[in-house]
CSV table of C-alpha atoms in Angstrom, one decimal:
chain,number,residue,atom,x,y,z
A,1,UNK,CA,206.5,64.4,-145.8
A,2,UNK,CA,204.0,62.5,-143.7
A,3,UNK,CA,206.5,61.0,-141.3
A,4,UNK,CA,207.7,64.6,-140.3
A,5,UNK,CA,204.0,65.6,-139.4
A,6,UNK,CA,203.1,62.3,-137.7
A,7,UNK,CA,206.4,61.6,-135.9
A,8,UNK,CA,208.3,64.8,-135.6
A,9,UNK,CA,210.5,63.6,-132.5
A,10,UNK,CA,211.4,60.4,-134.5
A,11,UNK,CA,212.6,62.4,-137.6
A,12,UNK,CA,214.4,64.7,-135.6
A,13,UNK,CA,216.4,62.1,-133.9
A,14,UNK,CA,217.0,60.6,-137.3
A,15,UNK,CA,218.5,64.2,-138.5
A,16,UNK,CA,220.6,64.6,-135.4
A,17,UNK,CA,221.9,61.3,-135.1
A,18,UNK,CA,222.3,59.7,-138.5
A,19,UNK,CA,224.0,56.7,-136.9
A,20,UNK,CA,223.8,55.2,-133.5
A,21,UNK,CA,226.3,52.6,-133.7
A,22,UNK,CA,229.0,53.5,-131.3
A,23,UNK,CA,228.7,53.8,-127.8
A,24,UNK,CA,229.7,57.6,-127.8
A,25,UNK,CA,226.7,58.2,-130.5
A,26,UNK,CA,224.1,56.1,-128.4
A,27,UNK,CA,225.2,57.9,-125.1
A,28,UNK,CA,224.7,61.5,-126.8
A,29,UNK,CA,221.3,60.3,-128.2
A,30,UNK,CA,220.1,59.1,-124.7
A,31,UNK,CA,221.5,62.5,-123.0
A,32,UNK,CA,219.4,64.6,-125.6
A,33,UNK,CA,216.1,62.9,-124.4
A,34,UNK,CA,214.5,64.7,-121.5
A,35,UNK,CA,211.2,63.7,-119.8
A,36,UNK,CA,209.2,66.0,-122.3
A,37,UNK,CA,210.9,64.4,-125.5
A,38,UNK,CA,209.9,60.8,-124.1
A,39,UNK,CA,206.4,61.8,-123.6
A,40,UNK,CA,206.4,63.5,-127.0
A,41,UNK,CA,207.6,60.2,-128.3
A,42,UNK,CA,205.0,58.3,-126.5
A,43,UNK,CA,202.1,60.4,-128.0
A,44,UNK,CA,203.7,59.8,-131.6
A,45,UNK,CA,204.0,56.1,-131.1
A,46,UNK,CA,200.3,56.0,-130.0
A,47,UNK,CA,199.2,58.0,-132.9
A,48,UNK,CA,200.6,55.6,-135.4
A,49,UNK,CA,199.5,52.5,-133.5
A,50,UNK,CA,202.6,51.2,-132.2
A,51,UNK,CA,201.4,51.5,-128.6
A,52,UNK,CA,198.0,51.4,-127.1
A,53,UNK,CA,197.7,53.5,-123.9
A,54,UNK,CA,200.7,52.5,-121.9
A,55,UNK,CA,201.5,49.0,-123.5
A,56,UNK,CA,202.7,48.0,-126.8
A,57,UNK,CA,199.9,47.0,-129.5
A,58,UNK,CA,199.6,43.6,-130.3
A,59,UNK,CA,197.9,44.7,-133.6
A,60,UNK,CA,199.7,45.7,-136.7
A,61,UNK,CA,200.6,49.4,-136.9
A,62,UNK,CA,200.4,51.3,-139.9
A,63,UNK,CA,201.0,48.3,-142.3
A,64,UNK,CA,204.1,47.1,-140.1
A,65,UNK,CA,203.4,43.8,-138.5
A,66,UNK,CA,206.8,43.2,-137.2
A,67,UNK,CA,206.3,44.9,-133.7
A,68,UNK,CA,203.0,43.4,-133.2
A,69,UNK,CA,204.4,40.0,-133.9
A,70,UNK,CA,207.0,40.2,-131.1
A,71,UNK,CA,204.5,41.9,-129.1
A,72,UNK,CA,202.2,38.9,-129.4
A,73,UNK,CA,204.8,36.4,-128.5
A,74,UNK,CA,205.5,38.3,-125.3
A,75,UNK,CA,201.9,38.8,-124.4
A,76,UNK,CA,200.1,36.7,-121.8
A,77,UNK,CA,196.7,37.6,-123.5
A,78,UNK,CA,197.5,36.3,-126.9
A,79,UNK,CA,197.7,32.8,-128.3
A,80,UNK,CA,200.9,33.1,-130.1
A,81,UNK,CA,204.0,30.8,-129.7
A,82,UNK,CA,207.0,29.2,-131.4
A,83,UNK,CA,206.9,25.5,-130.3
A,84,UNK,CA,210.2,24.8,-131.9
A,85,UNK,CA,211.8,27.0,-129.3
A,86,UNK,CA,209.9,25.5,-126.2
A,87,UNK,CA,212.7,23.3,-125.2
A,88,UNK,CA,215.3,26.3,-125.5
A,89,UNK,CA,212.9,28.6,-123.2
A,90,UNK,CA,212.3,25.8,-120.8
A,91,UNK,CA,216.0,25.3,-120.3
A,92,UNK,CA,216.6,29.0,-119.9
A,93,UNK,CA,214.0,29.2,-117.2
A,94,UNK,CA,215.3,26.2,-115.5
A,95,UNK,CA,218.8,27.4,-115.3
A,96,UNK,CA,218.1,31.0,-114.6
A,97,UNK,CA,218.7,32.5,-111.1
A,98,UNK,CA,216.2,35.2,-111.9
A,99,UNK,CA,212.6,35.2,-110.3
A,100,UNK,CA,209.9,33.9,-112.5
A,101,UNK,CA,210.3,33.8,-116.2
A,102,UNK,CA,211.3,37.4,-117.3
A,103,UNK,CA,212.6,36.6,-120.6
A,104,UNK,CA,211.7,34.7,-123.7
A,105,UNK,CA,213.8,33.4,-126.6
A,106,UNK,CA,212.3,34.0,-130.2
A,107,UNK,CA,213.1,33.9,-133.8
A,108,UNK,CA,211.4,35.5,-136.9
A,109,UNK,CA,208.7,33.0,-138.3
A,110,UNK,CA,206.4,34.5,-140.8
A,111,UNK,CA,204.1,31.7,-140.8
A,112,UNK,CA,203.1,32.2,-137.4
A,113,UNK,CA,202.3,35.9,-138.0
A,114,UNK,CA,200.4,34.8,-141.1
A,115,UNK,CA,202.7,37.4,-142.8
A,116,UNK,CA,204.3,37.2,-146.2
A,117,UNK,CA,207.3,39.0,-147.1
A,118,UNK,CA,206.9,41.9,-149.4
A,119,UNK,CA,207.1,40.8,-153.0
A,120,UNK,CA,210.5,42.8,-153.5
A,121,UNK,CA,212.3,40.4,-151.1
A,122,UNK,CA,214.1,37.7,-152.9
A,123,UNK,CA,213.7,34.2,-151.6
A,124,UNK,CA,216.7,32.6,-149.6
A,125,UNK,CA,218.0,29.9,-152.0
A,126,UNK,CA,220.3,26.8,-151.2
A,127,UNK,CA,222.8,26.6,-148.3
A,128,UNK,CA,222.0,26.0,-144.7
A,129,UNK,CA,219.9,29.0,-144.4
A,130,UNK,CA,217.2,27.6,-146.6
A,131,UNK,CA,217.3,24.4,-144.9
A,132,UNK,CA,216.7,25.9,-141.5
A,133,UNK,CA,213.3,25.0,-139.7
A,134,UNK,CA,213.4,28.6,-138.2
A,135,UNK,CA,213.0,30.5,-141.3
A,136,UNK,CA,215.9,33.1,-140.9
A,137,UNK,CA,215.3,36.9,-141.1
A,138,UNK,CA,216.6,37.1,-144.8
A,139,UNK,CA,212.8,36.3,-145.5
A,140,UNK,CA,211.5,39.0,-143.5
A,141,UNK,CA,211.7,42.3,-145.5
A,142,UNK,CA,212.1,45.4,-143.4
A,143,UNK,CA,214.3,43.5,-140.8
A,144,UNK,CA,216.0,41.6,-143.6
A,145,UNK,CA,218.1,44.3,-144.7
A,146,UNK,CA,221.2,43.1,-142.8
A,147,UNK,CA,221.0,38.9,-143.1
A,148,UNK,CA,221.5,37.3,-139.8
A,149,UNK,CA,223.2,33.9,-139.5
A,150,UNK,CA,221.0,30.7,-138.6
A,151,UNK,CA,222.2,31.1,-135.1
A,152,UNK,CA,220.5,34.1,-134.0
A,153,UNK,CA,217.9,34.7,-131.3
A,154,UNK,CA,215.9,37.4,-130.1
A,155,UNK,CA,215.6,37.9,-126.2
A,156,UNK,CA,212.2,39.3,-125.4
A,157,UNK,CA,210.7,40.6,-122.3
A,158,UNK,CA,208.2,37.9,-121.5
A,159,UNK,CA,204.7,39.1,-120.6
A,160,UNK,CA,205.9,42.7,-120.2
A,161,UNK,CA,204.8,45.1,-122.9
A,162,UNK,CA,205.2,48.4,-121.1
A,163,UNK,CA,205.8,51.1,-123.4
A,164,UNK,CA,208.6,52.5,-121.3
A,165,UNK,CA,210.7,49.2,-122.3
A,166,UNK,CA,209.8,49.5,-126.1
A,167,UNK,CA,213.4,50.2,-126.9
A,168,UNK,CA,216.8,50.7,-125.4
A,169,UNK,CA,217.0,54.2,-126.4
A,170,UNK,CA,214.2,55.3,-123.9
A,171,UNK,CA,214.8,52.6,-121.4
A,172,UNK,CA,214.9,54.5,-117.9
A,173,UNK,CA,214.1,57.8,-119.3
A,174,UNK,CA,210.4,58.2,-118.4
A,175,UNK,CA,211.3,59.9,-115.3
A,176,UNK,CA,209.8,57.2,-112.9
A,177,UNK,CA,211.5,56.7,-109.4
A,178,UNK,CA,214.5,54.3,-109.4
A,179,UNK,CA,213.9,53.6,-113.1
A,180,UNK,CA,217.4,54.1,-114.3
A,181,UNK,CA,218.8,51.6,-111.7
A,182,UNK,CA,216.1,49.2,-112.9
A,183,UNK,CA,216.9,49.7,-116.4
A,184,UNK,CA,220.8,49.0,-116.0
A,185,UNK,CA,219.7,46.0,-113.9
A,186,UNK,CA,217.6,44.7,-116.7
A,187,UNK,CA,220.2,45.0,-119.5
A,188,UNK,CA,222.7,43.3,-117.2
A,189,UNK,CA,220.3,40.4,-116.6
A,190,UNK,CA,219.5,40.1,-120.3
A,191,UNK,CA,223.3,40.0,-121.2
A,192,UNK,CA,223.8,37.2,-118.4
A,193,UNK,CA,221.1,35.2,-119.7
A,194,UNK,CA,222.0,35.6,-123.6
A,195,UNK,CA,225.5,34.4,-122.8
A,196,UNK,CA,224.3,31.6,-120.6
A,197,UNK,CA,221.9,30.3,-123.6
A,198,UNK,CA,224.8,30.6,-126.0
A,199,UNK,CA,227.1,28.5,-123.7
A,200,UNK,CA,224.3,26.0,-123.1
A,201,UNK,CA,223.8,25.7,-126.6
A,202,UNK,CA,227.5,25.3,-127.3
A,203,UNK,CA,227.4,28.3,-129.7
A,204,UNK,CA,230.8,30.1,-130.3
A,205,UNK,CA,232.4,31.7,-127.5
A,206,UNK,CA,232.7,35.1,-129.4
A,207,UNK,CA,228.8,35.2,-129.6
A,208,UNK,CA,227.9,38.9,-130.5
A,209,UNK,CA,225.1,40.7,-128.4
A,210,UNK,CA,223.4,43.5,-130.2
A,211,UNK,CA,220.5,45.8,-129.8
A,212,UNK,CA,218.8,48.4,-132.2
A,213,UNK,CA,218.4,51.8,-130.9
A,214,UNK,CA,215.3,53.7,-131.8
A,215,UNK,CA,214.8,55.3,-134.4
A,216,UNK,CA,217.3,53.5,-136.4
A,217,UNK,CA,215.7,50.0,-135.6
A,218,UNK,CA,214.3,48.0,-138.4
A,219,UNK,CA,210.8,48.4,-136.7
A,220,UNK,CA,209.2,50.6,-134.3
A,221,UNK,CA,210.0,48.4,-131.6
């Protein structure tokens, strides 16, 4: 198959780790990746257009517009925004104890990306989901296989498109000095900001926090 030829590291991960939905499976997957594996993965991602040199591409890659949409939101060089989330982001930045504005709250909104869902994706009909101004992920297509509630947000790395941070699976795995400690700090900071946002927005105290490990993520991101 074409995928095996273009992305052998990805296909090997899928074959070896059919699921990555437990801490043990995730730990074993990370432990199986050495520096050479990560470099091979980088070459594969560049080959299919997900990354451009050392950063995530802001152009649709191989017909998949999802990663580039989020990359455009995070990029300082692309005029892409979600004005309906401006107040939420400004509140997060004001309340944050972190230096600068390292994170960005986002949601999926196809109209901003000028992308229409595939024809086979059914429209959301009736109920609160259809009334939401934030167009929930049920309309997305590739990411819409598991419908999310209206109360969902993505926490992106703001203006940081480094390929080394493209997915939690490879975070801290490129071999750079002190990178693993920095990765742990990043995840801890993201957790703190997400919980603070949920509390500030008066969401449930049982708010779930999730990430999608590559290669089982809904997109190459």
